[in-house]
Coordinates of C-alpha atoms in Angstrom, one line a residue:
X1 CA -39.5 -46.7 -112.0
X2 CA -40.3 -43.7 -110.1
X3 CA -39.2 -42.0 -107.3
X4 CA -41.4 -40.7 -104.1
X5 CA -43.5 -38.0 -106.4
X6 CA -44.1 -40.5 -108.6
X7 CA -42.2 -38.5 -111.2
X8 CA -40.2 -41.5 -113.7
X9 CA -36.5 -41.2 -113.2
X10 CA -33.8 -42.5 -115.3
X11 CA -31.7 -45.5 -115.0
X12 CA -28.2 -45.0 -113.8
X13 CA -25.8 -45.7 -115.5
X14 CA -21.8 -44.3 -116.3
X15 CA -21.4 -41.6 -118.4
X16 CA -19.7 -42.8 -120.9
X17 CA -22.4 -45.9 -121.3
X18 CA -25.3 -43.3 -120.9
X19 CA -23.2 -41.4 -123.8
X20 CA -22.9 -44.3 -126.4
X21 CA -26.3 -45.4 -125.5
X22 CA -27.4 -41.8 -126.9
X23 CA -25.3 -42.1 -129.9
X24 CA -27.2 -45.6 -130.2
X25 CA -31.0 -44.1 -129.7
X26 CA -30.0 -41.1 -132.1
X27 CA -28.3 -43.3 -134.7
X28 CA -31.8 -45.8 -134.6
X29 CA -33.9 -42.7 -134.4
X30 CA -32.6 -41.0 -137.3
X31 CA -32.5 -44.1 -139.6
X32 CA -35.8 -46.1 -139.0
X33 CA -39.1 -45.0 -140.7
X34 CA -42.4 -45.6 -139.3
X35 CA -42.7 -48.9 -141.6
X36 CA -39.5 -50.0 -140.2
X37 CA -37.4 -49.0 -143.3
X38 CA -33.7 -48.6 -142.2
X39 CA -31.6 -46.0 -144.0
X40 CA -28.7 -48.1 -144.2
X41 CA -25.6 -46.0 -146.3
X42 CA -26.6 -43.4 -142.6
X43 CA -26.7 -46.1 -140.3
X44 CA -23.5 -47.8 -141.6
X45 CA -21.5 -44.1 -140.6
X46 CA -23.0 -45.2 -137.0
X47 CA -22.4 -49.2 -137.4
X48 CA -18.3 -49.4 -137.1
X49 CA -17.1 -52.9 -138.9
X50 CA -14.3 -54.8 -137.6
X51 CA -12.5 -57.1 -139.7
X52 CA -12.1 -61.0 -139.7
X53 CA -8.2 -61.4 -138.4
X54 CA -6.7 -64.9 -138.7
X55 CA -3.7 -63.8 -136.6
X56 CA -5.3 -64.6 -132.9
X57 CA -5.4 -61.7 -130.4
X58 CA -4.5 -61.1 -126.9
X59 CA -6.7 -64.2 -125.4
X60 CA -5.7 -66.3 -128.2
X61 CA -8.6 -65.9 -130.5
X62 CA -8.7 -65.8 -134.0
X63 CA -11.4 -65.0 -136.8
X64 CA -12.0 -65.9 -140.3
X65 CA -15.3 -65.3 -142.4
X66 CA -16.9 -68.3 -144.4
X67 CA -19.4 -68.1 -147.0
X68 CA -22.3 -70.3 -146.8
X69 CA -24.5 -69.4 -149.2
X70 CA -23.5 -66.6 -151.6
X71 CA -26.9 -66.7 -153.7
X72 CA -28.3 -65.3 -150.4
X73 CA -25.5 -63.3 -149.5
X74 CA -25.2 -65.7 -146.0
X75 CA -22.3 -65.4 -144.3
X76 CA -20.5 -66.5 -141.0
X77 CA -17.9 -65.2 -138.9
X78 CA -16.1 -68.2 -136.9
X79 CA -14.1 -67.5 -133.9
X80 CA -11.4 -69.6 -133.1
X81 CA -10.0 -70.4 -129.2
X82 CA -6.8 -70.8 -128.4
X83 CA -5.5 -74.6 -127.3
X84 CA -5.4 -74.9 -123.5
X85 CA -2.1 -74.8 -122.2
X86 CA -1.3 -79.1 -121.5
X87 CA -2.4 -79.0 -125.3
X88 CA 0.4 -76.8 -126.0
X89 CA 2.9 -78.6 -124.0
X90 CA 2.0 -81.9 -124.8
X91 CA 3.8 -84.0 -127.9
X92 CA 0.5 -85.6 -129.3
X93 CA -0.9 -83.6 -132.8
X94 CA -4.1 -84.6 -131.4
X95 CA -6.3 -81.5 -129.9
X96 CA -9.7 -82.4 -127.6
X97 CA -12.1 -81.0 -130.1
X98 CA -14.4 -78.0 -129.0
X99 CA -18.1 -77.2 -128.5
X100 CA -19.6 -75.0 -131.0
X101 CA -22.0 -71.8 -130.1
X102 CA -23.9 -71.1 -132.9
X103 CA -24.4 -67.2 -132.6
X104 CA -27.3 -64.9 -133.7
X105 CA -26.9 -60.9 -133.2
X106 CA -29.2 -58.8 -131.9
X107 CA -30.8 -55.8 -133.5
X108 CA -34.3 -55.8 -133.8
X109 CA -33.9 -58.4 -136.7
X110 CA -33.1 -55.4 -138.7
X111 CA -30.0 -53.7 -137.9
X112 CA -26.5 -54.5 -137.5
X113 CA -24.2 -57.2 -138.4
X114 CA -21.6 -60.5 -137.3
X115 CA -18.9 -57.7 -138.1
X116 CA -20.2 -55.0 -136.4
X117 CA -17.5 -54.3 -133.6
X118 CA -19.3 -54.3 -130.8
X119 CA -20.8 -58.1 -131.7
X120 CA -17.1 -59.1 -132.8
X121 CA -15.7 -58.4 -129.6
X122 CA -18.5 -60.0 -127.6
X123 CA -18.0 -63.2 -129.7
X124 CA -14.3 -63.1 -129.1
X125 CA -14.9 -62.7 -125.3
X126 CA -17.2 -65.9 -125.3
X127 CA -14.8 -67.8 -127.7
X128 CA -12.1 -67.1 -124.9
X129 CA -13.7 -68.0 -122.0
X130 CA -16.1 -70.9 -123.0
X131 CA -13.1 -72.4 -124.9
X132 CA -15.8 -73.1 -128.0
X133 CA -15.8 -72.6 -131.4
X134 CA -18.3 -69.4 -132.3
X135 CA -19.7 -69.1 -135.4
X136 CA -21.3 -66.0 -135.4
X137 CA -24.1 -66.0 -138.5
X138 CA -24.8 -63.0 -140.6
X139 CA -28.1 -63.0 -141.3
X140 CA -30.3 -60.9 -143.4
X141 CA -32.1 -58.3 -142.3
X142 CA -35.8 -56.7 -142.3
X143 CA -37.6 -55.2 -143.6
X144 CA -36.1 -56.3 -147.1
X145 CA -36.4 -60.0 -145.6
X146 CA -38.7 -60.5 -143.2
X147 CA -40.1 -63.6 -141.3
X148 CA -39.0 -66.4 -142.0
X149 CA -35.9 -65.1 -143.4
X150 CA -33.9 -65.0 -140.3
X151 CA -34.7 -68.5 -139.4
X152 CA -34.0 -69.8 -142.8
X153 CA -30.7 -68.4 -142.5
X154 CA -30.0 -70.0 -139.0
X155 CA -31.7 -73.1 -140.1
X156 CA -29.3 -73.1 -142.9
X157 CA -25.9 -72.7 -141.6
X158 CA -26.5 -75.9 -138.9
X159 CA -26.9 -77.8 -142.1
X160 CA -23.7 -76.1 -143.9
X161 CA -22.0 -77.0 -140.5
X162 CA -23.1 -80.1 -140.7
X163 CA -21.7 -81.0 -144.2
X164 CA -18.5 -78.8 -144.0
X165 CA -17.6 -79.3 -140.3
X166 CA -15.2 -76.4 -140.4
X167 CA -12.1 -78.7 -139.7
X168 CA -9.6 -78.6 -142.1
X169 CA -10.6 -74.8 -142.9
X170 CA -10.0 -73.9 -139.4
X171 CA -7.4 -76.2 -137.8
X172 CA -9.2 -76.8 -134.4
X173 CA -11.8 -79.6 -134.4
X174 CA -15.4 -79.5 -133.1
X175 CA -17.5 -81.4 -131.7
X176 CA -21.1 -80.8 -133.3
X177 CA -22.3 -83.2 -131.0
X178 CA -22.0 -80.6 -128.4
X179 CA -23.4 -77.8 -130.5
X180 CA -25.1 -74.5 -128.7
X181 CA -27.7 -71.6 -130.4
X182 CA -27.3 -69.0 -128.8
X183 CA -28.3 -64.9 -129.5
X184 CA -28.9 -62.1 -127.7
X185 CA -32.4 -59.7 -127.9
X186 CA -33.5 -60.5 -131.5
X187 CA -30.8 -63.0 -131.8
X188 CA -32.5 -65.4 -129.1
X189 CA -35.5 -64.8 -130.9
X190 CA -33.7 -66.3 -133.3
X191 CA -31.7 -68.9 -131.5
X192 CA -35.2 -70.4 -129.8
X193 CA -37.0 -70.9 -133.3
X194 CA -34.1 -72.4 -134.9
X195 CA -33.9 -74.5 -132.4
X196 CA -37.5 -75.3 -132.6
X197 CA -37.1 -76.3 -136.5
X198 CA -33.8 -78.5 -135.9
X199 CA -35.5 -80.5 -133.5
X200 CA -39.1 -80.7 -135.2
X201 CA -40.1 -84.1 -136.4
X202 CA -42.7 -81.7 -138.9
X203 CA -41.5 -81.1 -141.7
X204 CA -42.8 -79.2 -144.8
X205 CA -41.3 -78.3 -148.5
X206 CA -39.6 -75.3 -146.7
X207 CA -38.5 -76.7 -143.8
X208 CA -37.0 -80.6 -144.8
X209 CA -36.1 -82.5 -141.8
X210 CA -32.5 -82.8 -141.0
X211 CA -29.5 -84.8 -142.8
X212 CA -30.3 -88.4 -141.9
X213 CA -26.8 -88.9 -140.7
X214 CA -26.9 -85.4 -139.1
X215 CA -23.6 -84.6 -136.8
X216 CA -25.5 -81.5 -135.1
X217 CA -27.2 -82.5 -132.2
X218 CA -27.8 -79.5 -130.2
X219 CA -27.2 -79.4 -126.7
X220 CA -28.5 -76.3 -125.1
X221 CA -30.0 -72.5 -126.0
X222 CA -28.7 -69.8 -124.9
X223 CA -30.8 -66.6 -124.8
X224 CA -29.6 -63.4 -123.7
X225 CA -32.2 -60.8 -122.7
X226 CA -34.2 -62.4 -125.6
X227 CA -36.7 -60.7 -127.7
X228 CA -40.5 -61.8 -127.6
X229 CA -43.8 -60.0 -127.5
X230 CA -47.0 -59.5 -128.0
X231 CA -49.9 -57.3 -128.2
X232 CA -50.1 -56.9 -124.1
X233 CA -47.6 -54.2 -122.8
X234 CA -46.6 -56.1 -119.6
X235 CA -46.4 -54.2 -116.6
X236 CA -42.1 -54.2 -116.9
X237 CA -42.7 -52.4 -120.7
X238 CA -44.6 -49.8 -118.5
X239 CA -43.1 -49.1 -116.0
X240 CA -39.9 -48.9 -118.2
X241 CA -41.1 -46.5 -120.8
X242 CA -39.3 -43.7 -121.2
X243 CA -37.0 -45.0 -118.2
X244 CA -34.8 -47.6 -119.6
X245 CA -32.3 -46.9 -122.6
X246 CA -32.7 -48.0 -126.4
X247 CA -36.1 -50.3 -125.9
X248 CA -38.9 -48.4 -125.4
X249 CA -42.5 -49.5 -126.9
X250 CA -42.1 -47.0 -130.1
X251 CA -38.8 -48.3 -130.9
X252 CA -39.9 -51.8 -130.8
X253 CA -43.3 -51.7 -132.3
X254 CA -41.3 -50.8 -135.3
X255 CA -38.9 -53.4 -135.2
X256 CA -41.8 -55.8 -135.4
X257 CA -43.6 -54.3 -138.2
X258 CA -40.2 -54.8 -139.8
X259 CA -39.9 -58.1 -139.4
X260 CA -43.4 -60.0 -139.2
X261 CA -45.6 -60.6 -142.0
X262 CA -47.2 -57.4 -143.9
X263 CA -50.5 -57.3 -141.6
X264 CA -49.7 -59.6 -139.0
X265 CA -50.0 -58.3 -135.0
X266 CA -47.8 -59.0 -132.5
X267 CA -49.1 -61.9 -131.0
X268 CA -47.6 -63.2 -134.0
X269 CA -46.1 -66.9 -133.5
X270 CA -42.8 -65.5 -134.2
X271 CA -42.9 -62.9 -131.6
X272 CA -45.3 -64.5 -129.2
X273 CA -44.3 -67.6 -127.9
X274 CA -45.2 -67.9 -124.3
X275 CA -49.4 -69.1 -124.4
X276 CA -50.9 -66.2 -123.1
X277 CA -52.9 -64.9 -126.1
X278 CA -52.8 -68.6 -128.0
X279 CA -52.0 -71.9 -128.7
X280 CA -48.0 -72.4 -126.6
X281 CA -45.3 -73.7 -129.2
X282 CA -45.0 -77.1 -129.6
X283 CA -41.4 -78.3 -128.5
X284 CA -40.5 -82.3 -129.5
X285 CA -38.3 -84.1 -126.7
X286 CA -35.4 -83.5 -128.8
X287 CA -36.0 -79.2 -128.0
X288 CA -32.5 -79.0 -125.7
X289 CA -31.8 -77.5 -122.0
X290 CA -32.3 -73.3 -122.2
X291 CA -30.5 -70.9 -120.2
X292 CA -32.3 -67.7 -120.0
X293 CA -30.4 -64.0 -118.8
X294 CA -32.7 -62.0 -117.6
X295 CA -32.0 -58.0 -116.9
X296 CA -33.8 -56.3 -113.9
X297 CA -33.7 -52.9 -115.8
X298 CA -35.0 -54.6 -119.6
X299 CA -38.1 -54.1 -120.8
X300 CA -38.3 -57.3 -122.3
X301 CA -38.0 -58.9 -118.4
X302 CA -41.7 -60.0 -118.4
X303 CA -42.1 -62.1 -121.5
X304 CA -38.1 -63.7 -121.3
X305 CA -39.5 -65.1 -117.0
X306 CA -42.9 -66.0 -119.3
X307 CA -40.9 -67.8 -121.7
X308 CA -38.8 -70.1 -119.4
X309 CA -42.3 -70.4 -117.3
X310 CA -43.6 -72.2 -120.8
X311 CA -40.6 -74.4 -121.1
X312 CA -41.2 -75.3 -117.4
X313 CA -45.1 -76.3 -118.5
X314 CA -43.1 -78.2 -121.6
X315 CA -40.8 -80.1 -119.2
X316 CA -38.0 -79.0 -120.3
X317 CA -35.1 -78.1 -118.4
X318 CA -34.2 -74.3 -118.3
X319 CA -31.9 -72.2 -116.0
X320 CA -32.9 -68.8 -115.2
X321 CA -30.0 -66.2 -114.9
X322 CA -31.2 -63.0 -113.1
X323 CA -28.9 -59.5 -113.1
X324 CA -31.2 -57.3 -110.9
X325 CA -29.3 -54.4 -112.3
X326 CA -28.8 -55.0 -115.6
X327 CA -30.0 -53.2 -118.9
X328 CA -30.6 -54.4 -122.2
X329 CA -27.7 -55.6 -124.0
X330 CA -25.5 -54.8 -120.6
X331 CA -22.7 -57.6 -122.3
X332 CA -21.7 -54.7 -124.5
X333 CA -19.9 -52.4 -122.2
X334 CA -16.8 -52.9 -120.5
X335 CA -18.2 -50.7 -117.5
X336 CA -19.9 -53.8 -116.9
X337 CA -17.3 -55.9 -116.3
X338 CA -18.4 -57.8 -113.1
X339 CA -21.5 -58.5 -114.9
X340 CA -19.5 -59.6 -117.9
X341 CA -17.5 -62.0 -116.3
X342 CA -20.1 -63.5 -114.0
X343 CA -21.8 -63.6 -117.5
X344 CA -19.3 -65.6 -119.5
X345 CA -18.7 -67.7 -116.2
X346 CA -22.6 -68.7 -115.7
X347 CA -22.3 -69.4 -120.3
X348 CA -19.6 -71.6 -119.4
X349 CA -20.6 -73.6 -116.8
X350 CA -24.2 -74.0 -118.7
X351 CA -22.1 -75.6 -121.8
X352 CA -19.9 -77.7 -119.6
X353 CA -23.3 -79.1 -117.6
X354 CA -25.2 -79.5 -120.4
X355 CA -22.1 -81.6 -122.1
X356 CA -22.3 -84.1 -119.2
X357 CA -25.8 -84.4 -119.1
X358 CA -26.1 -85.5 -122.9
X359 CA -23.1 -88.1 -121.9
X360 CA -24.5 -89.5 -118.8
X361 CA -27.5 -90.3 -120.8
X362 CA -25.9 -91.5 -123.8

């Protein structure tokens, strides 16, 4: 962006956004090393942890953490809606059980947490007003694990989900039929790829098919300002650079070498996924409906339009959510609230529309 002197202006934004997004670039800046090594006991005075709190809040919601594989040190957070009011009112026990949004943080794949506050309270917002079950998965982290790690992880708690069901532990049913990925920045990353794996009839020593009497059939992805790459800076990456807040080409180079293999580049599978510089992902008939938020102000703008344009080529169905205005990671401040809500709104209406499409057809 640039204004008639062709001098790069800033984004504008609030002043108390543009002040935590400082506290943000400073708090990344001062912990990450060139290799992508994170200083953690420094970043942790940055990254504020809220609690799991069974007792529900002011929409209703409540929390608990679960534990799905200690050897691993894998951990979820689930988020619990409140019944909708002819529940309440009614005298049958029974309660119409819930979809389930599986969801991955963002963070560069190496950097904050399902208990980090500012991912809590997004959770709780879309537990509130999707009316699903959340279960927000904490993942591990690069550079200490890098790719496949995160995947594994994901990969891991649909099968916990799928043998635990959550029912009894948490007193509101789901329906797992009805289940959603979904993640924002590295988190949709994450959400597509686990995806990907869940629906794959290829299966190797590390990656064993589903359950044969698997209960989680997913039903849609939903990526929010998702992170993909490649070696190409795209013409949104440039034009951004030193424009828009928190990504910026350094920044994210870094994340990268964090997280991908020692040595590989990022046209990477893992990062590149749209079939400009190789072979396009293969995606069975099984790989559900995407929806796809797209910022006007995020660097990543480019590759997440690519990426819906290859699930176009795949025939798969994908809806394309544009906020001309938008930064990265805009869900995040309440500034933002008429974003927010047509956010939540669009989130909702996805779920509910993907939900009828799967029961027409079945």
């Amino acid at each position: 962006m640039a204004d008639a002197h062709g001098h790069r202006r800033r984004v504008a934004l609030p002043c108390a956004v543009r002040l935590r997004l400082c506290l943000l670039e400073a708090a990344i800046d001062a912990t990450q090393r060139r290799d992508g090594a994170i200083n953690r006991p420094l970043f942790s005075l940055y990254d504020r942890r809220a609690p799991a709190d069974p007792r529900p809040d002011a929409a209703g919601v409540s929390s608990t953490d679960v534990t799905v594989d200690a050897s691993r040190g894998l951990w979820a957070r689930v988020f619990t809606p409140p019944a909708p009011e002819h529940e309440h009112s009614s005298s049958s026990s029974t309660t119409t059980p819930r979809p389930v949004i599986v969801y991955f943080h963002g963070g560069g794949f190496a950097m904050f947490s399902a208990a980090s506050r500012p991912f809590d309270a997004h959770c709780r917002t879309l537990c509130a007003g999707v009316g699903a079950v959340v279960v927000s998965v904490d993942y591990r982290l690069a550079p200490e694990h890098r790719f496949p790690a995160a995947y594994d992880d994901g990969e891991a708690v649909l099968r916990y989900l799928a043998t635990t069901g959550l029912r009894d532990e948490h007193g509101v049913p789901m329906d797992l039929s009805a289940c959603f990925l979904a993640g924002d920045s590295a988190g949709g990353n994450i959400a597509h790829h686990v995806a990907q794996r869940w629906t794959t009839t290829t299966t190797t020593p590390a990656t064993p098919p589903p359950p044969s009497d698997n209960p989680v059939h997913l039903a849609g992805v939903i990526l929010l300002e998702p992170y993909f790459g490649g070696e190409e800076r795209t013409k949104a990456e440039r034009a951004l650079e030193g424009v828009a807040p928190v990504v910026n080409i350094r920044r994210s180079d870094r994340w990268w070498r964090a997280f991908l293999p020692e040595g590989a580049d990022r046209n990477h599978p893992a990062a590149h996924v749209t079939g400009d510089a190789g072979p396009e992902p293969e995606l069975q008939e099984a790989f559900p409906p995407a929806m796809v938020v797209v910022g006007g102000l995020d660097p990543l703008q480019d590759w997440d339009r690519r990426y819906a344009g290859m699930l176009r080529r795949k025939g798969k169905a994908v809806r394309v959510v544009e906020f001309p205005e938008a930064i990265h990671a805009f869900y995040f401040f309440p500034e933002f609230a008429g974003d927010i809500r047509k956010l939540v709104g669009e989130i909702r209406a996805f779920v509910e529309d993907s939900i009828m499409s799967k029961q027409s057809i079945a």
